Tab-separated table of C-alpha atoms in Angstrom:
chain	number	residue	atom	x	y	z
K	1	MET	CA	-22.940	35.881	90.215
K	2	SER	CA	-20.297	36.852	87.673
K	3	ILE	CA	-21.106	38.944	84.605
K	4	GLU	CA	-20.653	35.862	82.436
K	5	ASP	CA	-23.077	33.844	84.567
K	6	LEU	CA	-25.589	36.702	84.509
K	7	VAL	CA	-25.419	36.980	80.715
K	8	ASN	CA	-25.710	33.246	80.273
K	9	SER	CA	-28.648	33.134	82.656
K	10	ARG	CA	-30.456	35.807	80.677
K	11	LEU	CA	-29.660	33.993	77.454
K	12	ARG	CA	-31.021	30.729	78.835
K	13	ALA	CA	-34.213	32.491	79.913
K	14	ALA	CA	-34.577	34.134	76.508
K	15	GLY	CA	-33.905	30.819	74.784
K	16	THR	CA	-36.594	29.101	76.859
K	17	VAL	CA	-39.070	31.842	76.000
K	18	VAL	CA	-38.308	31.550	72.278
K	19	LEU	CA	-38.780	27.781	72.430
K	20	VAL	CA	-42.150	28.020	74.196
K	21	TRP	CA	-43.248	30.785	71.809
K	22	ALA	CA	-42.292	28.686	68.777
K	23	VAL	CA	-44.233	25.665	70.073
K	24	ILE	CA	-47.389	27.718	70.663
K	25	TYR	CA	-47.400	30.283	67.866
K	26	LEU	CA	-45.724	28.743	64.819
K	27	PRO	CA	-47.458	25.371	64.215
K	28	ALA	CA	-50.070	25.677	61.436
K	29	LEU	CA	-49.666	29.464	61.490
K	30	GLY	CA	-50.349	29.628	57.765
K	31	SER	CA	-52.666	26.638	57.400
K	32	ILE	CA	-56.004	28.367	57.996
K	33	ALA	CA	-57.388	30.823	55.427
K	34	ILE	CA	-57.512	34.501	56.293
K	35	LYS	CA	-60.685	35.436	58.131
K	36	GLY	CA	-62.438	38.276	59.910
K	37	GLU	CA	-60.524	41.533	59.753
K	38	GLU	CA	-57.310	39.948	58.495
K	39	GLY	CA	-58.046	40.937	54.916
K	40	ARG	CA	-58.125	44.594	55.956
K	41	ARG	CA	-54.531	44.259	57.150
K	42	ILE	CA	-53.297	42.118	54.241
K	43	LEU	CA	-54.966	43.599	51.152
K	44	PRO	CA	-53.751	47.177	51.816
K	45	ALA	CA	-50.223	45.764	52.189
K	46	VAL	CA	-50.523	44.066	48.799
K	47	ARG	CA	-51.763	47.306	47.247
K	48	MET	CA	-48.905	49.240	48.832
K	49	ILE	CA	-46.388	46.930	47.176
K	50	GLU	CA	-48.204	47.140	43.835
K	51	THR	CA	-48.698	50.923	43.772
K	52	GLY	CA	-45.755	52.147	45.852
K	53	ASN	CA	-48.183	54.309	47.872
K	54	TYR	CA	-47.416	53.611	51.541
K	55	ILE	CA	-49.180	56.720	52.850
K	56	VAL	CA	-52.848	55.998	52.101
K	57	PRO	CA	-53.904	52.352	52.708
K	58	GLN	CA	-56.358	50.918	50.190
K	59	VAL	CA	-58.765	47.998	50.240
K	60	GLY	CA	-59.667	47.204	46.661
K	61	SER	CA	-60.096	50.444	44.775
K	62	ASN	CA	-61.088	52.450	47.845
K	63	PRO	CA	-58.895	54.193	50.435
K	64	TYR	CA	-59.116	52.590	53.875
K	65	TYR	CA	-59.279	55.194	56.624
K	66	ARG	CA	-60.454	53.297	59.681
K	67	LYS	CA	-56.968	52.561	61.041
K	68	PRO	CA	-53.438	54.002	60.707
K	69	PRO	CA	-51.064	52.006	58.505
K	70	LEU	CA	-48.354	50.487	60.758
K	71	VAL	CA	-49.775	46.952	60.621
K	72	ASN	CA	-50.077	47.229	56.821
K	73	TRP	CA	-46.448	48.354	56.595
K	74	LEU	CA	-45.280	45.378	58.650
K	75	VAL	CA	-47.200	42.910	56.488
K	76	ALA	CA	-45.785	44.508	53.332
K	77	ALA	CA	-42.283	44.332	54.842
K	78	SER	CA	-42.787	40.651	55.679
K	79	PHE	CA	-43.917	39.922	52.106
K	80	LYS	CA	-40.880	41.700	50.686
K	81	PHE	CA	-38.397	40.152	53.129
K	82	PHE	CA	-39.517	36.565	52.510
K	83	GLY	CA	-40.406	37.101	48.858
K	84	VAL	CA	-43.655	35.153	49.389
K	85	ARG	CA	-47.215	36.310	49.940
K	86	ASN	CA	-49.098	33.770	52.026
K	87	GLU	CA	-50.881	33.437	55.356
K	88	TRP	CA	-47.663	32.544	57.200
K	89	THR	CA	-45.714	35.614	56.112
K	90	ALA	CA	-48.775	37.795	56.685
K	91	ARG	CA	-49.309	36.611	60.266
K	92	LEU	CA	-45.680	36.453	61.342
K	93	PRO	CA	-45.529	40.142	62.456
K	94	SER	CA	-48.249	39.455	65.043
K	95	ALA	CA	-46.432	36.418	66.401
K	96	LEU	CA	-43.123	38.306	66.554
K	97	SER	CA	-44.685	41.205	68.437
K	98	VAL	CA	-45.916	38.728	71.067
K	99	LEU	CA	-42.406	37.287	71.315
K	100	ALA	CA	-40.936	40.770	71.810
K	101	VAL	CA	-43.008	41.285	74.979
K	102	ALA	CA	-42.014	37.893	76.378
K	103	ILE	CA	-38.326	38.660	75.744
K	104	ALA	CA	-38.755	42.048	77.433
K	105	PHE	CA	-40.149	40.327	80.530
K	106	VAL	CA	-37.116	38.025	80.952
K	107	THR	CA	-34.518	40.691	80.102
K	108	VAL	CA	-35.649	44.244	80.840
K	109	ALA	CA	-37.957	43.316	83.749
K	110	ARG	CA	-35.681	40.608	85.163
K	111	ARG	CA	-34.003	42.856	87.704
K	112	SER	CA	-37.344	44.143	89.010
K	113	LEU	CA	-39.312	40.892	88.919
K	114	GLY	CA	-36.450	38.530	89.674
K	115	ALA	CA	-35.398	35.573	87.555
K	116	ARG	CA	-38.343	33.406	88.618
K	117	GLY	CA	-40.985	36.128	88.517
K	118	SER	CA	-39.927	37.423	85.105
K	119	MET	CA	-40.015	33.918	83.631
K	120	ILE	CA	-43.455	33.210	85.080
K	121	ALA	CA	-44.763	36.568	83.812
K	122	ALA	CA	-43.433	35.798	80.329
K	123	MET	CA	-45.094	32.385	80.345
K	124	ILE	CA	-48.386	33.861	81.539
K	125	TRP	CA	-48.208	36.370	78.704
K	126	LEU	CA	-47.538	33.642	76.132
K	127	THR	CA	-50.202	31.210	77.324
K	128	ASN	CA	-53.368	33.238	77.955
K	129	ILE	CA	-56.238	32.612	75.568
K	130	GLY	CA	-56.520	36.164	74.263
K	131	ILE	CA	-52.893	36.518	73.210
K	132	ILE	CA	-52.738	33.013	71.730
K	133	GLU	CA	-55.781	33.826	69.587
K	134	LYS	CA	-54.686	37.293	68.445
K	135	GLY	CA	-50.993	36.419	68.154
K	136	ARG	CA	-51.795	33.837	65.498
K	137	LEU	CA	-53.831	36.265	63.382
K	138	ILE	CA	-52.775	39.360	61.492
K	139	GLU	CA	-55.226	41.597	63.273
K	140	ILE	CA	-54.408	44.836	65.046
K	141	GLU	CA	-54.715	43.625	68.642
K	142	ALA	CA	-51.519	41.546	68.857
K	143	LEU	CA	-49.324	44.390	67.638
K	144	TYR	CA	-51.250	47.087	69.487
K	145	VAL	CA	-51.301	45.289	72.834
K	146	SER	CA	-47.638	44.317	72.467
K	147	LEU	CA	-46.530	47.897	71.816
K	148	CYS	CA	-48.481	49.109	74.836
K	149	GLY	CA	-47.018	46.232	76.847
K	150	LEU	CA	-43.458	47.089	75.868
K	151	ALA	CA	-44.034	50.697	76.934
K	152	ILE	CA	-45.359	49.550	80.326
K	153	ILE	CA	-42.548	47.026	80.876
K	154	PHE	CA	-39.804	49.526	80.055
K	155	TRP	CA	-41.344	52.371	82.076
K	156	LEU	CA	-42.076	50.221	85.124
K	157	SER	CA	-38.697	48.442	85.039
K	158	PHE	CA	-36.701	51.644	84.719
K	159	PHE	CA	-38.768	53.349	87.422
K	160	LEU	CA	-38.282	50.507	89.905
K	161	GLN	CA	-34.579	50.337	89.040
K	162	LYS	CA	-34.305	54.104	89.698
K	163	LYS	CA	-32.947	54.912	86.280
K	164	SER	CA	-32.658	58.411	84.879
K	165	PRO	CA	-36.014	60.129	84.171
K	166	TRP	CA	-34.855	60.548	80.587
K	167	LEU	CA	-34.531	56.786	80.204
K	168	ILE	CA	-37.768	56.171	82.103
K	169	TRP	CA	-39.770	58.327	79.697
K	170	LEU	CA	-38.034	58.397	76.326
K	171	LEU	CA	-37.818	54.719	75.407
K	172	PRO	CA	-41.463	53.967	76.284
K	173	SER	CA	-42.499	56.988	74.202
K	174	VAL	CA	-41.210	55.245	71.064
K	175	PHE	CA	-43.528	52.279	71.653
K	176	LEU	CA	-46.416	54.617	72.487
K	177	GLY	CA	-45.858	56.529	69.246
K	178	LEU	CA	-45.861	53.289	67.267
K	179	GLY	CA	-49.049	52.337	69.097
K	180	LEU	CA	-50.688	55.529	67.830
K	181	LEU	CA	-49.654	54.493	64.318
K	182	THR	CA	-51.296	51.112	64.870
K	183	LYS	CA	-54.753	51.907	66.195
K	184	GLY	CA	-55.034	55.247	67.947
K	185	PRO	CA	-54.844	56.622	71.489
K	186	THR	CA	-56.746	54.003	73.519
K	187	HIS	CA	-53.528	52.364	74.752
K	188	LEU	CA	-52.582	55.609	76.512
K	189	VAL	CA	-55.426	54.969	78.979
K	190	PHE	CA	-53.736	51.730	80.069
K	191	PHE	CA	-50.199	53.102	80.055
K	192	TYR	CA	-51.054	56.163	82.127
K	193	GLY	CA	-53.310	54.086	84.344
K	194	ILE	CA	-50.196	52.203	85.477
K	195	VAL	CA	-48.061	55.354	85.592
K	196	VAL	CA	-50.523	57.320	87.726
K	197	ALA	CA	-51.177	54.401	90.091
K	198	VAL	CA	-47.460	53.724	90.652
K	199	LEU	CA	-46.577	57.389	91.138
K	200	ALA	CA	-49.482	57.762	93.580
K	201	PHE	CA	-48.291	54.862	95.755
K	202	TRP	CA	-44.700	56.154	95.610
K	203	ARG	CA	-45.792	59.791	96.094
K	204	ASN	CA	-43.485	60.809	93.288
K	205	TRP	CA	-45.618	63.222	91.272
K	206	ARG	CA	-42.562	65.251	90.316
K	207	LEU	CA	-41.625	62.607	87.771
K	208	LEU	CA	-44.848	63.377	85.892
K	209	VAL	CA	-43.808	67.013	85.339
K	210	HIS	CA	-40.138	66.287	84.649
K	211	PRO	CA	-38.912	67.818	81.352
K	212	ALA	CA	-38.160	64.290	80.117
K	213	HIS	CA	-41.877	63.519	80.145
K	214	PHE	CA	-42.703	66.471	77.915
K	215	VAL	CA	-39.883	65.615	75.534
K	216	ALA	CA	-41.232	62.052	75.451
K	217	LEU	CA	-44.660	63.377	74.459
K	218	ILE	CA	-43.023	65.294	71.610
K	219	VAL	CA	-41.209	62.148	70.476
K	220	MET	CA	-44.448	60.152	70.612
K	221	LEU	CA	-46.343	62.722	68.546
K	222	GLY	CA	-43.372	63.151	66.215
K	223	ILE	CA	-43.521	59.481	65.275
K	224	VAL	CA	-47.141	59.932	64.252
K	225	ALA	CA	-46.376	63.205	62.469
K	226	ALA	CA	-43.794	61.487	60.261
K	227	TRP	CA	-46.731	59.712	58.603
K	228	ALA	CA	-49.549	62.169	59.287
K	229	ILE	CA	-47.938	65.201	57.619
K	230	PRO	CA	-47.585	63.616	54.165
K	231	PHE	CA	-50.974	61.985	54.683
K	232	VAL	CA	-52.619	65.355	55.369
K	233	HIS	CA	-51.206	66.634	52.081
K	234	SER	CA	-52.999	63.835	50.224
K	235	ALA	CA	-56.252	64.703	48.485
K	236	THR	CA	-58.279	62.387	50.735
K	237	SER	CA	-57.134	63.622	54.148
K	238	GLU	CA	-60.328	65.569	54.932
K	239	VAL	CA	-62.472	62.474	54.374
K	240	ALA	CA	-60.166	60.487	56.648
K	241	MET	CA	-60.339	63.081	59.424
K	242	ASP	CA	-64.135	63.032	59.261
K	243	LYS	CA	-64.206	59.234	59.471
K	244	TRP	CA	-61.758	59.124	62.405
K	245	SER	CA	-63.726	61.776	64.260
K	246	ALA	CA	-67.014	59.969	63.651
K	247	GLN	CA	-65.479	56.654	64.718
K	248	TYR	CA	-64.281	57.879	68.134
K	249	THR	CA	-67.224	60.156	68.932
K	250	GLY	CA	-69.574	57.375	67.843
K	251	ARG	CA	-68.056	55.026	70.414
K	252	LEU	CA	-68.357	57.590	73.175
K	253	LYS	CA	-71.945	58.469	72.247
K	254	GLY	CA	-72.937	54.841	71.885
K	255	ILE	CA	-74.128	55.003	68.292
K	256	ASP	CA	-75.550	51.573	67.388
K	257	PHE	CA	-75.485	50.797	71.106
K	258	LYS	CA	-76.518	47.210	71.869
K	259	PHE	CA	-77.136	46.638	75.554
K	260	PHE	CA	-76.850	42.840	75.478
K	261	SER	CA	-73.456	43.025	73.764
K	262	TRP	CA	-72.227	45.904	75.949
K	263	ILE	CA	-73.098	44.174	79.213
K	264	GLN	CA	-70.899	41.223	78.187
K	265	ASN	CA	-67.778	43.374	77.698
K	266	ILE	CA	-66.350	42.840	81.175
K	267	PRO	CA	-66.915	39.048	81.264
K	268	ARG	CA	-65.474	38.716	77.764
K	269	GLY	CA	-62.523	40.914	78.676
K	270	LEU	CA	-61.787	38.658	81.645
K	271	MET	CA	-62.089	35.576	79.445
K	272	TYR	CA	-59.193	36.822	77.317
K	273	PHE	CA	-56.966	36.258	80.366
K	274	LEU	CA	-58.052	32.662	80.923
K	275	PRO	CA	-56.927	30.410	82.452
K	276	TRP	CA	-54.724	32.712	84.524
K	277	PHE	CA	-57.554	34.957	85.647
K	278	LEU	CA	-58.794	32.055	87.783
K	279	LEU	CA	-55.838	32.577	90.151
K	280	PHE	CA	-56.662	36.177	91.118
K	281	PRO	CA	-59.329	35.328	93.748
K	282	PHE	CA	-56.634	33.413	95.670
K	283	THR	CA	-54.026	36.196	95.719
K	284	ARG	CA	-52.929	37.570	99.068
K	285	PHE	CA	-50.730	40.659	98.817
K	286	SER	CA	-49.982	40.379	102.525
K	287	ARG	CA	-47.975	37.220	101.835
K	288	LEU	CA	-45.441	39.126	99.748
K	289	HIS	CA	-42.325	39.419	101.897
K	290	ASP	CA	-41.167	42.852	100.828
K	291	GLU	CA	-43.104	46.080	101.499
K	292	THR	CA	-42.036	47.443	98.104
K	293	GLN	CA	-43.598	44.409	96.426
K	294	ARG	CA	-46.814	44.813	98.390
K	295	ARG	CA	-46.989	48.470	97.382
K	296	LEU	CA	-46.287	47.607	93.749
K	297	ALA	CA	-48.947	44.872	93.792
K	298	ARG	CA	-51.569	47.311	95.046
K	299	ALA	CA	-50.519	49.888	92.452
K	300	LEU	CA	-50.626	47.378	89.600
K	301	SER	CA	-53.996	45.988	90.656
K	302	ARG	CA	-55.584	49.441	90.670
K	303	GLY	CA	-53.691	50.685	87.626
K	304	THR	CA	-54.922	47.655	85.694
K	305	ALA	CA	-58.492	47.382	86.984
K	306	VAL	CA	-59.535	51.032	86.608
K	307	PRO	CA	-58.666	51.390	82.877
K	308	PHE	CA	-60.063	47.898	82.224
K	309	LEU	CA	-63.429	48.855	83.715
K	310	ALA	CA	-63.443	52.360	82.225
K	311	VAL	CA	-62.805	51.193	78.656
K	312	ASN	CA	-65.284	48.310	78.834
K	313	LEU	CA	-68.025	50.611	80.166
K	314	VAL	CA	-67.788	53.043	77.228
K	315	PRO	CA	-71.096	52.622	75.344
K	316	GLY	CA	-69.486	51.843	71.980
K	317	ALA	CA	-66.652	49.666	73.286
K	318	VAL	CA	-66.037	45.982	72.671
K	319	ALA	CA	-64.111	43.624	74.951
K	320	ARG	CA	-60.926	43.450	72.856
K	321	TYR	CA	-60.305	47.167	73.445
K	322	SER	CA	-59.310	46.279	77.014
K	323	MET	CA	-56.670	43.698	76.036
K	324	PRO	CA	-53.693	46.006	76.914
K	325	ALA	CA	-54.549	45.197	80.543
K	326	ILE	CA	-53.125	41.699	79.972
K	327	VAL	CA	-49.522	42.932	80.242
K	328	PRO	CA	-49.655	44.507	83.732
K	329	ALA	CA	-51.885	41.620	84.829
K	330	SER	CA	-49.147	39.204	83.705
K	331	TRP	CA	-46.513	41.207	85.628
K	332	LEU	CA	-48.699	41.227	88.757
K	333	LEU	CA	-49.492	37.524	88.630
K	334	GLY	CA	-45.854	36.639	87.888
K	335	MET	CA	-44.804	38.554	90.973
K	336	ILE	CA	-47.510	36.857	93.061
K	337	CYS	CA	-46.615	33.337	91.906
K	338	ALA	CA	-42.898	33.924	92.456
K	339	GLY	CA	-43.579	35.336	95.925
K	340	ASN	CA	-45.845	32.434	96.976
K	341	ALA	CA	-48.652	34.937	97.542
K	342	LEU	CA	-51.422	32.522	96.567
K	343	GLU	CA	-53.506	30.926	99.276
K	344	TRP	CA	-56.238	28.293	99.302
K	345	PRO	CA	-59.224	28.866	101.588
K	346	ARG	CA	-58.422	27.278	104.949
K	347	ARG	CA	-61.098	24.610	104.670
K	348	TRP	CA	-59.379	23.262	101.558
K	349	LEU	CA	-56.175	22.568	103.515
K	350	ARG	CA	-53.883	22.675	100.518
K	351	GLY	CA	-50.149	23.438	100.312
K	352	ASN	CA	-47.968	25.611	98.115
K	353	ARG	CA	-47.021	22.646	95.941
K	354	ASP	CA	-50.571	22.559	94.621
K	355	TRP	CA	-50.082	26.054	93.177
K	356	ALA	CA	-46.966	24.929	91.346
K	357	ARG	CA	-48.952	22.080	89.840
K	358	ILE	CA	-51.754	24.427	88.770
K	359	VAL	CA	-49.280	26.806	87.130
K	360	ALA	CA	-47.700	23.845	85.326
K	361	VAL	CA	-51.137	22.676	84.118
K	362	PHE	CA	-51.965	26.161	82.802
K	363	LEU	CA	-48.637	26.303	80.962
K	364	GLY	CA	-49.233	22.839	79.554
K	365	LEU	CA	-52.683	23.883	78.361
K	366	GLY	CA	-51.183	26.743	76.342
K	367	LEU	CA	-48.602	24.429	74.805
K	368	VAL	CA	-51.279	21.891	73.867
K	369	ILE	CA	-53.497	24.545	72.264
K	370	GLY	CA	-50.657	25.827	70.092
K	371	ALA	CA	-48.789	22.629	69.287
K	372	ILE	CA	-51.792	20.321	68.843
K	373	GLY	CA	-55.045	22.298	68.829
K	374	TYR	CA	-54.312	24.580	65.887
K	375	PRO	CA	-52.796	21.887	63.627
K	376	VAL	CA	-55.823	19.643	64.288
K	377	ALA	CA	-58.197	22.542	63.578
K	378	ALA	CA	-56.326	23.261	60.337
K	379	MET	CA	-56.804	19.651	59.201
K	380	ILE	CA	-60.504	19.692	60.070
K	381	LEU	CA	-61.074	23.008	58.252
K	382	LYS	CA	-58.931	22.148	55.250
K	383	ASN	CA	-61.893	21.553	52.928
K	384	ARG	CA	-64.320	23.957	54.624
K	385	GLN	CA	-62.665	27.310	54.001
K	386	GLN	CA	-65.095	29.359	51.908
K	387	VAL	CA	-62.592	32.033	50.897
K	388	LYS	CA	-60.266	29.445	49.340
K	389	LYS	CA	-63.198	27.688	47.685
K	390	ALA	CA	-64.306	30.934	46.038
K	391	ALA	CA	-60.758	31.648	44.874
K	392	ALA	CA	-60.456	28.126	43.451
K	393	GLU	CA	-63.595	28.705	41.361
K	394	ILE	CA	-62.124	31.911	39.962
K	395	ASN	CA	-58.723	30.339	39.342
K	396	ALA	CA	-60.362	27.501	37.424
K	397	LEU	CA	-61.939	29.983	34.978
K	398	VAL	CA	-59.425	32.842	34.759
K	399	PRO	CA	-56.002	31.922	33.337
K	400	PRO	CA	-53.138	33.203	35.520
K	401	THR	CA	-51.753	35.056	32.487
K	402	GLU	CA	-54.928	37.173	32.173
K	403	THR	CA	-55.712	40.261	34.224
K	404	LEU	CA	-58.844	40.088	36.370
K	405	TYR	CA	-60.543	43.452	36.849
K	406	ALA	CA	-62.542	43.934	40.053
K	407	VAL	CA	-65.283	46.568	39.884
K	408	ASN	CA	-65.808	48.384	43.187
K	409	PRO	CA	-65.227	45.145	45.102
K	410	ASP	CA	-65.194	46.679	48.593
K	411	TYR	CA	-63.622	44.250	51.078
K	412	GLN	CA	-63.034	40.871	49.425
K	413	PRO	CA	-60.367	38.612	51.023
K	414	VAL	CA	-60.835	36.167	48.146
K	415	PHE	CA	-58.539	38.277	45.939
K	416	PHE	CA	-55.587	37.359	48.128
K	417	TYR	CA	-55.824	33.819	46.746
K	418	VAL	CA	-56.553	34.663	43.103
K	419	LYS	CA	-53.598	33.684	40.902
K	420	ALA	CA	-54.313	36.134	38.073
K	421	PRO	CA	-53.177	39.756	38.529
K	422	VAL	CA	-56.051	41.803	39.989
K	423	ARG	CA	-56.722	45.388	38.933
K	424	TYR	CA	-59.325	47.571	40.587
K	425	VAL	CA	-61.725	50.046	38.972
K	426	SER	CA	-64.566	52.010	40.530
K	427	TYR	CA	-67.248	51.572	37.863
K	428	VAL	CA	-68.089	49.283	34.960
K	429	LYS	CA	-67.704	52.246	32.616
K	430	ASN	CA	-64.055	52.528	33.702
K	431	LEU	CA	-63.183	49.052	32.452
K	432	PRO	CA	-60.727	49.138	29.524
K	433	ARG	CA	-61.837	48.052	26.054
K	434	ASN	CA	-59.364	45.183	26.014
K	435	VAL	CA	-60.660	43.630	29.258
K	436	ARG	CA	-61.330	39.890	29.047
K	437	TYR	CA	-62.325	38.964	32.631
K	438	PHE	CA	-63.901	41.100	35.315
K	439	ILE	CA	-65.891	40.546	38.476
K	440	VAL	CA	-68.643	42.685	39.999
K	441	ARG	CA	-70.853	42.638	43.044
K	442	THR	CA	-74.403	41.488	42.352
K	443	GLU	CA	-75.778	45.049	42.486
K	444	ASN	CA	-73.567	45.961	39.500
K	445	GLN	CA	-74.560	42.937	37.417
K	446	GLY	CA	-77.240	44.761	35.449
K	447	GLU	CA	-74.868	47.522	34.426
K	448	ALA	CA	-72.326	44.943	33.231
K	449	LEU	CA	-74.933	43.075	31.160
K	450	ALA	CA	-76.160	46.301	29.558
K	451	ALA	CA	-72.698	47.559	28.608
K	452	ARG	CA	-72.063	47.771	24.849
K	453	LYS	CA	-68.543	49.195	24.879
K	454	TRP	CA	-67.051	45.868	23.744
K	455	ALA	CA	-69.325	45.356	20.695
K	456	PRO	CA	-69.472	43.088	18.849
K	457	LEU	CA	-68.286	41.211	21.947
K	458	ARG	CA	-70.490	40.930	25.042
K	459	ALA	CA	-69.911	40.550	28.762
K	460	ASN	CA	-71.156	37.068	29.618
K	461	PRO	CA	-71.607	35.910	33.235
K	462	ILE	CA	-69.688	32.657	33.674
K	463	SER	CA	-69.811	32.050	37.425
K	464	ARG	CA	-71.195	33.210	40.758
K	465	VAL	CA	-68.963	32.943	43.798
K	466	GLN	CA	-69.538	33.553	47.473
K	467	ASP	CA	-66.998	34.709	50.010
K	468	TYR	CA	-66.856	33.737	53.705
K	469	SER	CA	-69.712	36.131	54.595
K	470	LYS	CA	-71.976	34.685	51.856
K	471	ARG	CA	-71.756	37.851	49.793
K	472	GLU	CA	-72.097	37.019	46.122
K	473	MET	CA	-70.015	38.223	43.178
K	474	VAL	CA	-70.496	37.602	39.476
K	475	LEU	CA	-67.565	36.715	37.232
K	476	PHE	CA	-67.828	37.934	33.615
K	477	LYS	CA	-65.940	37.040	30.478
K	478	VAL	CA	-65.904	39.429	27.519
K	479	ALA	CA	-66.347	37.226	24.466
K	480	PRO	CA	-68.808	36.436	21.661
K	481	LEU	CA	-72.237	35.632	23.041
K	482	ASN	CA	-72.135	31.960	22.030
K	483	GLU	CA	-68.591	31.299	23.355
K	484	ASP	CA	-68.314	28.991	26.363
């Protein structure tokens, strides 16, 4: 094949991947209200833009220490780039991170997996239930898993292609460093699970102690330090360190351990890889034609399974922590499908064409979920989204030209949809004298009613609103007592 044909072939593969990604991940991306943990990724981004403080994330009036800020930075960047703050621009970074892994499969991994295997692996990655779900939400998992996946794809591809140790280690270290800035060190368990398994089967332990590896570790930690050093100099760094320490030790010690939930971690983790997980019982490594492929398949299976089991068995873990295993599982299954290493039990007397049909059905299922399922769900939920309902109640009472003050609101996604400018204060006593509208949680209602700082005006409750979790807030208007 000529260079031109090779380039065009790669471009066609990349174009196909982009098309499939767009069909699955873009329809109705912004049609469903923010839910779950999405507000914790979006609201700090809004505050960053408003305050110019990109070092310490904030939710409402309180610093948010539970996660590093990379996902908040990306959301803020998306808002600024598009000039619009809505669900679509908020969620786009997750969808793009998923696309980046698929592109890496058909470009970087193409030489190692082959044209057919790399395309199948990319499609498996794009069409498993876990990635479809997380890739359409602005939660941490899509970005976190994608960064870990990029590190694995680059390391494994360069190792199999016998590239320089400096290339093998340094480029993946950038993605690992960004992963630390996204969630923390859990992804290193999955990355080094693959690394150790592959080096063990190749008996190439020297690569692990090559100077390039140690430089890569410095690069990885340096990426984190670029944010951590100014963060440590902030007045709240000690509180953050205590919270991070408690969060990780709590998971290891099993604080708030719930046996029934814990025992479901492994089944739920496997469900994230549906429908493709259903093919693994039929894999036969012996059917792979090349000994190198058979060795790689064994290495990937162990390097994926051991971290998957180890993370899910931690007392404080939940199933989504094991989602980085989806990337090497996609590589392994892509290699198996391309190598015709799937086999029906003999009594079923089926041929290889049946496997091609099954793969096509699984791909079609992913396309249907994205292109049809989500738009239909958006139409059904259009008038049932509590967060938007609560915001509509506030917008009906607070003119968009007035400032709405939120008193110690904690985590309230409803403010993302409020049209009036929102300002946060910690206590009722901190409200300015010229305030006209403010909102408090129900536990602060008594303090607001008793306040006399606006005399002869009074703070009059004008509405009660509930967010998606049924938590209630009280909206006040400072006006004469008899004013509507």
